Amino acid sequence: MSLIRGSRLAVMLLGPATWYVAGCAPPVQEAYVPSAQVTALSPENQESIKKVLTEYCGTVERPKLLGQPDMNPNHLKQGAAVYKQYCQQCHGVTGDGNGPQAAYMIPKPRDYRKGMFKFTSTIYGSKPLREDILRTIRRGIMGTSMPSFDLLAPQDLEAVTDYVLALTHRGELEALLGEAAEFDGKIDAAAVPGMVQGILDQWKEARVNVVNPRAPMPALTDAHVKAGKDLFLSIGCNKCHGDEGRGEVTDALPNDSWGNPNKAADITAGMLRGGTDPLDVYRRIEAGINGTSMPAFRSQFENEPEKIWDLVAYVMSIYDSRRNGIIPPSIILKPLPGVATGQSEPAASGSGE
Ligand code: HEC
Ligand code: HEC
């Protein structure tokens, strides 16, 4: 080991050409690492969980996507290769959000294993659509270290999306197996297909959980901006975001569901993470943001969904105000094609900007 380290050091000091001369950089064997929940179990349970996970989800070299036994293995291998090149340094080999670059990042790269995603087109608590994950990968998450990968070839984008799903499902199954071992003391092989089906059913359900505006989007005029600002102050948005929407409140929010510190967004910073289409903002307000303190306001506006558009108008009027040097401007926005009717498809928000 020290010999290898020594030669690596020599490579660093002497430059890349000596890498080949030194000739002793061994191929790193990558493998999925078990969760903390699993490593706390007995060695026998750890072994049986590993066996089930390998059977259903494969290995780093031969990954499998849960519930898609007929998927071309080369498609997922391509996804794994893209992931290794572009994602792993942040999201980790296992998708636990713990890559070597993650340590000092705020917010942390997503730990996919919980099967929970923030920027979805679905209601609070629901799984995302596959398109939601693909859209996030294409446009990145503004204001965080998550880059945009819009320039990758379309097949690479499709493949890495399926690989993210493979890691996600693997993590979800691992957690269910871990719970079963904690609860029953062992893994009952006969129970595994039911666990797998349970996971897949939740993902299928996302289709019926899509949030489409319940009121058509109006032209977002000054009057809507003003009504939105009044609501912002009267229904408690300001308790977390501050009166000016700058996220400056003294009370700390509880950690997010991944165990990391969570801060209310500075809505004036020009960086809406979930996208800047009015439909994106509508969905954030109606459906909240999974895993964070940002609540869903659906029930509050059950019978007056048009008021959500007032809040959207206000958010749209201030979100870029710091970059523009004006706080808060009132602007008049034209309705987007496809959104005006309230009938738009979820893909409509994926403009990839
Ligand atoms: C430089 C670090 C970095 C790299 C590289 C990176 N990500 Fe991320 N990613 C992040 C961070 C940070 C977040 C969390 C942002 C947040 O919580 O708002 C994230 C979040 C995500 C999410 C979750 C979105 C949601 O709605 O919850 C997905 C999916 C994702 N990344 C996929 C990828 C894929 C695929 C790649 C490679 C093609 C990749 N990321 C590369 C840092 C990175
Ligand atoms: C209990 C605290 C809390 C309340 C109340 C709250 N928010 Fe939030 N909000 C948050 C947090 C936390 C985030 C950041 C989530 C993240 O991305 O990690 C956020 C994010 C946002 C964002 C940014 C979305 C994006 O795409 O980045 C908007 C816009 C927003 N909130 C609007 C509102 C509006 C409008 C209300 C009132 C109707 C409201 N919030 C009420 C906590 C709150």
PDB file of N, CA, C and O in Angstrom, residues 91 106-108 110 118-119 132 135-150 263-278 280-281 284 289 315-316 318-323 349 351-353:
ATOM      1  N   HIS A  91     -21.905  12.760  -5.844  1.00  0.00           N
ATOM      2  CA  HIS A  91     -23.001  11.915  -5.342  1.00  0.00           C
ATOM      3  C   HIS A  91     -22.539  10.563  -4.810  1.00  0.00           C
ATOM      4  O   HIS A  91     -23.338   9.833  -4.222  1.00  0.00           O
ATOM      5  N   ILE A 106     -22.755  23.103   0.648  1.00  0.00           N
ATOM      6  CA  ILE A 106     -24.063  23.423   1.205  1.00  0.00           C
ATOM      7  C   ILE A 106     -24.915  23.963   0.061  1.00  0.00           C
ATOM      8  O   ILE A 106     -24.510  24.955  -0.550  1.00  0.00           O
ATOM      9  N   PRO A 107     -26.038  23.396  -0.267  1.00  0.00           N
ATOM     10  CA  PRO A 107     -26.540  22.123   0.265  1.00  0.00           C
ATOM     11  C   PRO A 107     -25.707  20.939  -0.223  1.00  0.00           C
ATOM     12  O   PRO A 107     -24.987  21.058  -1.217  1.00  0.00           O
ATOM     13  N   LYS A 108     -25.832  19.825   0.465  1.00  0.00           N
ATOM     14  CA  LYS A 108     -25.101  18.608   0.110  1.00  0.00           C
ATOM     15  C   LYS A 108     -25.685  18.002  -1.167  1.00  0.00           C
ATOM     16  O   LYS A 108     -26.874  18.145  -1.442  1.00  0.00           O
ATOM     17  N   ARG A 110     -27.433  15.321  -3.421  1.00  0.00           N
ATOM     18  CA  ARG A 110     -28.538  14.448  -2.991  1.00  0.00           C
ATOM     19  C   ARG A 110     -28.060  13.041  -2.678  1.00  0.00           C
ATOM     20  O   ARG A 110     -27.304  12.453  -3.445  1.00  0.00           O
ATOM     21  N   LYS A 118     -36.421  16.728  -4.383  1.00  0.00           N
ATOM     22  CA  LYS A 118     -37.005  18.031  -4.035  1.00  0.00           C
ATOM     23  C   LYS A 118     -37.818  18.648  -5.161  1.00  0.00           C
ATOM     24  O   LYS A 118     -38.890  19.186  -4.916  1.00  0.00           O
ATOM     25  N   PHE A 119     -37.271  18.637  -6.372  1.00  0.00           N
ATOM     26  CA  PHE A 119     -37.855  19.495  -7.415  1.00  0.00           C
ATOM     27  C   PHE A 119     -38.647  18.640  -8.402  1.00  0.00           C
ATOM     28  O   PHE A 119     -38.159  18.241  -9.450  1.00  0.00           O
ATOM     29  N   ASP A 132     -38.880  14.383 -14.243  1.00  0.00           N
ATOM     30  CA  ASP A 132     -38.423  15.399 -13.284  1.00  0.00           C
ATOM     31  C   ASP A 132     -36.920  15.252 -13.033  1.00  0.00           C
ATOM     32  O   ASP A 132     -36.184  16.244 -12.960  1.00  0.00           O
ATOM     33  N   ARG A 135     -35.041  16.300 -16.088  1.00  0.00           N
ATOM     34  CA  ARG A 135     -35.042  17.753 -16.225  1.00  0.00           C
ATOM     35  C   ARG A 135     -34.011  18.388 -15.295  1.00  0.00           C
ATOM     36  O   ARG A 135     -33.267  19.286 -15.682  1.00  0.00           O
ATOM     37  N   THR A 136     -33.966  17.901 -14.039  1.00  0.00           N
ATOM     38  CA  THR A 136     -32.995  18.451 -13.093  1.00  0.00           C
ATOM     39  C   THR A 136     -31.568  18.229 -13.585  1.00  0.00           C
ATOM     40  O   THR A 136     -30.724  19.113 -13.486  1.00  0.00           O
ATOM     41  N   ILE A 137     -31.313  17.040 -14.139  1.00  0.00           N
ATOM     42  CA  ILE A 137     -29.962  16.761 -14.633  1.00  0.00           C
ATOM     43  C   ILE A 137     -29.650  17.707 -15.791  1.00  0.00           C
ATOM     44  O   ILE A 137     -28.553  18.248 -15.891  1.00  0.00           O
ATOM     45  N   ARG A 138     -30.628  17.933 -16.664  1.00  0.00           N
ATOM     46  CA  ARG A 138     -30.376  18.807 -17.818  1.00  0.00           C
ATOM     47  C   ARG A 138     -30.155  20.251 -17.381  1.00  0.00           C
ATOM     48  O   ARG A 138     -29.225  20.912 -17.836  1.00  0.00           O
ATOM     49  N   ARG A 139     -30.984  20.761 -16.479  1.00  0.00           N
ATOM     50  CA  ARG A 139     -30.843  22.195 -16.216  1.00  0.00           C
ATOM     51  C   ARG A 139     -30.046  22.514 -14.957  1.00  0.00           C
ATOM     52  O   ARG A 139     -29.745  23.670 -14.699  1.00  0.00           O
ATOM     53  N   GLY A 140     -29.673  21.487 -14.184  1.00  0.00           N
ATOM     54  CA  GLY A 140     -28.916  21.756 -12.967  1.00  0.00           C
ATOM     55  C   GLY A 140     -29.802  22.400 -11.911  1.00  0.00           C
ATOM     56  O   GLY A 140     -31.011  22.567 -12.119  1.00  0.00           O
ATOM     57  N   ILE A 141     -29.230  22.732 -10.758  1.00  0.00           N
ATOM     58  CA  ILE A 141     -30.004  23.387  -9.704  1.00  0.00           C
ATOM     59  C   ILE A 141     -29.322  24.711  -9.382  1.00  0.00           C
ATOM     60  O   ILE A 141     -28.283  24.757  -8.732  1.00  0.00           O
ATOM     61  N   MET A 142     -29.920  25.774  -9.919  1.00  0.00           N
ATOM     62  CA  MET A 142     -29.333  27.107  -9.808  1.00  0.00           C
ATOM     63  C   MET A 142     -29.042  27.471  -8.356  1.00  0.00           C
ATOM     64  O   MET A 142     -29.871  27.209  -7.482  1.00  0.00           O
ATOM     65  N   GLY A 143     -27.898  28.048  -8.127  1.00  0.00           N
ATOM     66  CA  GLY A 143     -27.575  28.484  -6.772  1.00  0.00           C
ATOM     67  C   GLY A 143     -27.017  27.372  -5.898  1.00  0.00           C
ATOM     68  O   GLY A 143     -26.775  27.586  -4.719  1.00  0.00           O
ATOM     69  N   THR A 144     -26.833  26.170  -6.442  1.00  0.00           N
ATOM     70  CA  THR A 144     -26.177  25.092  -5.701  1.00  0.00           C
ATOM     71  C   THR A 144     -25.027  24.581  -6.568  1.00  0.00           C
ATOM     72  O   THR A 144     -24.863  25.029  -7.709  1.00  0.00           O
ATOM     73  N   SER A 145     -24.258  23.609  -6.044  1.00  0.00           N
ATOM     74  CA  SER A 145     -23.148  23.103  -6.866  1.00  0.00           C
ATOM     75  C   SER A 145     -23.593  22.115  -7.925  1.00  0.00           C
ATOM     76  O   SER A 145     -22.770  21.606  -8.670  1.00  0.00           O
ATOM     77  N   MET A 146     -24.879  21.798  -7.991  1.00  0.00           N
ATOM     78  CA  MET A 146     -25.366  20.859  -9.008  1.00  0.00           C
ATOM     79  C   MET A 146     -25.349  21.518 -10.387  1.00  0.00           C
ATOM     80  O   MET A 146     -26.117  22.442 -10.666  1.00  0.00           O
ATOM     81  N   PRO A 147     -24.415  21.063 -11.269  1.00  0.00           N
ATOM     82  CA  PRO A 147     -24.275  21.724 -12.572  1.00  0.00           C
ATOM     83  C   PRO A 147     -25.362  21.312 -13.555  1.00  0.00           C
ATOM     84  O   PRO A 147     -26.058  20.334 -13.333  1.00  0.00           O
ATOM     85  N   SER A 148     -25.438  22.048 -14.651  1.00  0.00           N
ATOM     86  CA  SER A 148     -26.326  21.663 -15.750  1.00  0.00           C
ATOM     87  C   SER A 148     -25.571  20.718 -16.674  1.00  0.00           C
ATOM     88  O   SER A 148     -24.409  20.951 -16.997  1.00  0.00           O
ATOM     89  N   PHE A 149     -26.243  19.640 -17.093  1.00  0.00           N
ATOM     90  CA  PHE A 149     -25.617  18.693 -18.015  1.00  0.00           C
ATOM     91  C   PHE A 149     -26.330  18.693 -19.361  1.00  0.00           C
ATOM     92  O   PHE A 149     -26.400  17.679 -20.037  1.00  0.00           O
ATOM     93  N   ASP A 150     -26.848  19.838 -19.720  1.00  0.00           N
ATOM     94  CA  ASP A 150     -27.635  19.948 -20.940  1.00  0.00           C
ATOM     95  C   ASP A 150     -26.823  19.609 -22.187  1.00  0.00           C
ATOM     96  O   ASP A 150     -27.383  19.282 -23.227  1.00  0.00           O
ATOM     97  N   LYS A 263     -32.178  25.941   5.153  1.00  0.00           N
ATOM     98  CA  LYS A 263     -32.393  27.376   5.291  1.00  0.00           C
ATOM     99  C   LYS A 263     -33.513  27.785   4.345  1.00  0.00           C
ATOM    100  O   LYS A 263     -33.582  27.282   3.232  1.00  0.00           O
ATOM    101  N   ALA A 264     -34.350  28.714   4.776  1.00  0.00           N
ATOM    102  CA  ALA A 264     -35.376  29.218   3.859  1.00  0.00           C
ATOM    103  C   ALA A 264     -34.675  29.968   2.729  1.00  0.00           C
ATOM    104  O   ALA A 264     -33.687  30.666   2.945  1.00  0.00           O
ATOM    105  N   ALA A 265     -35.196  29.804   1.517  1.00  0.00           N
ATOM    106  CA  ALA A 265     -34.555  30.402   0.357  1.00  0.00           C
ATOM    107  C   ALA A 265     -34.559  31.929   0.457  1.00  0.00           C
ATOM    108  O   ALA A 265     -35.503  32.526   0.972  1.00  0.00           O
ATOM    109  N   ASP A 266     -33.492  32.547  -0.059  1.00  0.00           N
ATOM    110  CA  ASP A 266     -33.513  33.977  -0.348  1.00  0.00           C
ATOM    111  C   ASP A 266     -34.158  34.105  -1.721  1.00  0.00           C
ATOM    112  O   ASP A 266     -33.524  33.837  -2.744  1.00  0.00           O
ATOM    113  N   ILE A 267     -35.426  34.488  -1.719  1.00  0.00           N
ATOM    114  CA  ILE A 267     -36.183  34.478  -2.980  1.00  0.00           C
ATOM    115  C   ILE A 267     -35.728  35.607  -3.898  1.00  0.00           C
ATOM    116  O   ILE A 267     -36.050  35.623  -5.080  1.00  0.00           O
ATOM    117  N   THR A 268     -34.947  36.559  -3.377  1.00  0.00           N
ATOM    118  CA  THR A 268     -34.528  37.697  -4.211  1.00  0.00           C
ATOM    119  C   THR A 268     -33.154  37.492  -4.840  1.00  0.00           C
ATOM    120  O   THR A 268     -32.614  38.394  -5.460  1.00  0.00           O
ATOM    121  N   ALA A 269     -32.556  36.293  -4.652  1.00  0.00           N
ATOM    122  CA  ALA A 269     -31.159  36.118  -5.045  1.00  0.00           C
ATOM    123  C   ALA A 269     -30.989  35.747  -6.514  1.00  0.00           C
ATOM    124  O   ALA A 269     -29.881  35.480  -6.954  1.00  0.00           O
ATOM    125  N   GLY A 270     -32.088  35.679  -7.273  1.00  0.00           N
ATOM    126  CA  GLY A 270     -31.971  35.354  -8.691  1.00  0.00           C
ATOM    127  C   GLY A 270     -31.759  33.868  -8.927  1.00  0.00           C
ATOM    128  O   GLY A 270     -31.362  33.464 -10.020  1.00  0.00           O
ATOM    129  N   MET A 271     -31.977  33.062  -7.901  1.00  0.00           N
ATOM    130  CA  MET A 271     -31.673  31.641  -8.042  1.00  0.00           C
ATOM    131  C   MET A 271     -32.785  30.772  -7.492  1.00  0.00           C
ATOM    132  O   MET A 271     -32.751  30.344  -6.346  1.00  0.00           O
ATOM    133  N   LEU A 272     -33.787  30.544  -8.287  1.00  0.00           N
ATOM    134  CA  LEU A 272     -34.824  29.600  -7.888  1.00  0.00           C
ATOM    135  C   LEU A 272     -34.350  28.202  -8.288  1.00  0.00           C
ATOM    136  O   LEU A 272     -34.138  27.927  -9.459  1.00  0.00           O
ATOM    137  N   ARG A 273     -34.176  27.353  -7.294  1.00  0.00           N
ATOM    138  CA  ARG A 273     -33.547  26.057  -7.559  1.00  0.00           C
ATOM    139  C   ARG A 273     -34.401  25.160  -8.440  1.00  0.00           C
ATOM    140  O   ARG A 273     -33.896  24.400  -9.253  1.00  0.00           O
ATOM    141  N   GLY A 274     -35.689  25.254  -8.245  1.00  0.00           N
ATOM    142  CA  GLY A 274     -36.574  24.339  -8.967  1.00  0.00           C
ATOM    143  C   GLY A 274     -37.013  24.870 -10.321  1.00  0.00           C
ATOM    144  O   GLY A 274     -37.895  24.291 -10.941  1.00  0.00           O
ATOM    145  N   GLY A 275     -36.418  25.974 -10.786  1.00  0.00           N
ATOM    146  CA  GLY A 275     -36.766  26.507 -12.102  1.00  0.00           C
ATOM    147  C   GLY A 275     -37.524  27.813 -12.003  1.00  0.00           C
ATOM    148  O   GLY A 275     -38.160  28.101 -10.987  1.00  0.00           O
ATOM    149  N   THR A 276     -37.455  28.598 -13.080  1.00  0.00           N
ATOM    150  CA  THR A 276     -37.996  29.949 -13.038  1.00  0.00           C
ATOM    151  C   THR A 276     -39.223  30.136 -13.919  1.00  0.00           C
ATOM    152  O   THR A 276     -39.674  31.250 -14.130  1.00  0.00           O
ATOM    153  N   ASP A 277     -39.753  29.048 -14.455  1.00  0.00           N
ATOM    154  CA  ASP A 277     -41.044  29.168 -15.138  1.00  0.00           C
ATOM    155  C   ASP A 277     -42.111  29.400 -14.082  1.00  0.00           C
ATOM    156  O   ASP A 277     -42.044  28.813 -12.999  1.00  0.00           O
ATOM    157  N   PRO A 278     -43.130  30.237 -14.402  1.00  0.00           N
ATOM    158  CA  PRO A 278     -44.213  30.410 -13.431  1.00  0.00           C
ATOM    159  C   PRO A 278     -44.793  29.064 -12.966  1.00  0.00           C
ATOM    160  O   PRO A 278     -45.140  28.902 -11.791  1.00  0.00           O
ATOM    161  N   ASP A 280     -43.196  26.264 -12.543  1.00  0.00           N
ATOM    162  CA  ASP A 280     -42.305  25.698 -11.513  1.00  0.00           C
ATOM    163  C   ASP A 280     -42.636  26.311 -10.160  1.00  0.00           C
ATOM    164  O   ASP A 280     -42.739  25.613  -9.147  1.00  0.00           O
ATOM    165  N   VAL A 281     -42.770  27.649 -10.145  1.00  0.00           N
ATOM    166  CA  VAL A 281     -43.005  28.342  -8.876  1.00  0.00           C
ATOM    167  C   VAL A 281     -44.376  27.957  -8.315  1.00  0.00           C
ATOM    168  O   VAL A 281     -44.534  27.723  -7.112  1.00  0.00           O
ATOM    169  N   ARG A 284     -43.955  24.670  -6.606  1.00  0.00           N
ATOM    170  CA  ARG A 284     -43.245  24.765  -5.317  1.00  0.00           C
ATOM    171  C   ARG A 284     -44.214  25.232  -4.233  1.00  0.00           C
ATOM    172  O   ARG A 284     -44.173  24.761  -3.108  1.00  0.00           O
ATOM    173  N   ILE A 289     -41.719  21.591  -0.875  1.00  0.00           N
ATOM    174  CA  ILE A 289     -40.466  20.994  -1.346  1.00  0.00           C
ATOM    175  C   ILE A 289     -40.141  19.807  -0.448  1.00  0.00           C
ATOM    176  O   ILE A 289     -39.860  19.979   0.748  1.00  0.00           O
ATOM    177  N   VAL A 315     -43.560  36.312  -6.259  1.00  0.00           N
ATOM    178  CA  VAL A 315     -42.230  35.677  -6.301  1.00  0.00           C
ATOM    179  C   VAL A 315     -41.522  36.046  -7.606  1.00  0.00           C
ATOM    180  O   VAL A 315     -40.339  36.424  -7.603  1.00  0.00           O
ATOM    181  N   MET A 316     -42.241  35.981  -8.737  1.00  0.00           N
ATOM    182  CA  MET A 316     -41.615  36.307 -10.022  1.00  0.00           C
ATOM    183  C   MET A 316     -41.156  37.766 -10.049  1.00  0.00           C
ATOM    184  O   MET A 316     -40.185  38.099 -10.717  1.00  0.00           O
ATOM    185  N   ILE A 318     -39.958  39.488  -7.555  1.00  0.00           N
ATOM    186  CA  ILE A 318     -38.786  39.807  -6.721  1.00  0.00           C
ATOM    187  C   ILE A 318     -37.608  38.869  -6.950  1.00  0.00           C
ATOM    188  O   ILE A 318     -36.501  39.158  -6.507  1.00  0.00           O
ATOM    189  N   TYR A 319     -37.798  37.736  -7.650  1.00  0.00           N
ATOM    190  CA  TYR A 319     -36.751  36.712  -7.585  1.00  0.00           C
ATOM    191  C   TYR A 319     -35.438  37.176  -8.185  1.00  0.00           C
ATOM    192  O   TYR A 319     -34.377  36.735  -7.759  1.00  0.00           O
ATOM    193  N   ASP A 320     -35.493  38.056  -9.148  1.00  0.00           N
ATOM    194  CA  ASP A 320     -34.243  38.499  -9.765  1.00  0.00           C
ATOM    195  C   ASP A 320     -33.881  39.920  -9.347  1.00  0.00           C
ATOM    196  O   ASP A 320     -33.043  40.558  -9.964  1.00  0.00           O
ATOM    197  N   SER A 321     -34.518  40.397  -8.257  1.00  0.00           N
ATOM    198  CA  SER A 321     -34.402  41.823  -7.976  1.00  0.00           C
ATOM    199  C   SER A 321     -33.004  42.220  -7.508  1.00  0.00           C
ATOM    200  O   SER A 321     -32.565  43.326  -7.762  1.00  0.00           O
ATOM    201  N   ARG A 322     -32.295  41.305  -6.871  1.00  0.00           N
ATOM    202  CA  ARG A 322     -30.961  41.693  -6.400  1.00  0.00           C
ATOM    203  C   ARG A 322     -30.012  41.854  -7.568  1.00  0.00           C
ATOM    204  O   ARG A 322     -29.192  42.764  -7.615  1.00  0.00           O
ATOM    205  N   ARG A 323     -30.137  40.939  -8.545  1.00  0.00           N
ATOM    206  CA  ARG A 323     -29.265  41.063  -9.699  1.00  0.00           C
ATOM    207  C   ARG A 323     -29.596  42.326 -10.483  1.00  0.00           C
ATOM    208  O   ARG A 323     -28.739  42.973 -11.054  1.00  0.00           O
ATOM    209  N   SER A 349     -42.547  22.456 -18.193  1.00  0.00           N
ATOM    210  CA  SER A 349     -41.688  23.296 -17.375  1.00  0.00           C
ATOM    211  C   SER A 349     -40.212  22.987 -17.625  1.00  0.00           C
ATOM    212  O   SER A 349     -39.352  23.626 -17.094  1.00  0.00           O
ATOM    213  N   SER A 351     -37.825  23.587 -19.714  1.00  0.00           N
ATOM    214  CA  SER A 351     -37.307  24.319 -20.852  1.00  0.00           C
ATOM    215  C   SER A 351     -35.785  24.299 -20.904  1.00  0.00           C
ATOM    216  O   SER A 351     -35.209  24.750 -21.850  1.00  0.00           O
ATOM    217  N   GLY A 352     -35.158  23.734 -19.866  1.00  0.00           N
ATOM    218  CA  GLY A 352     -33.728  23.490 -19.918  1.00  0.00           C
ATOM    219  C   GLY A 352     -32.864  24.732 -19.910  1.00  0.00           C
ATOM    220  O   GLY A 352     -31.719  24.687 -20.315  1.00  0.00           O
ATOM    221  N   GLU A 353     -33.394  25.824 -19.459  1.00  0.00           N
ATOM    222  CA  GLU A 353     -32.584  27.038 -19.471  1.00  0.00           C
ATOM    223  C   GLU A 353     -31.566  26.997 -18.337  1.00  0.00           C
ATOM    224  O   GLU A 353     -31.766  26.314 -17.361  1.00  0.00           O
TER     225      GLU A 353
END
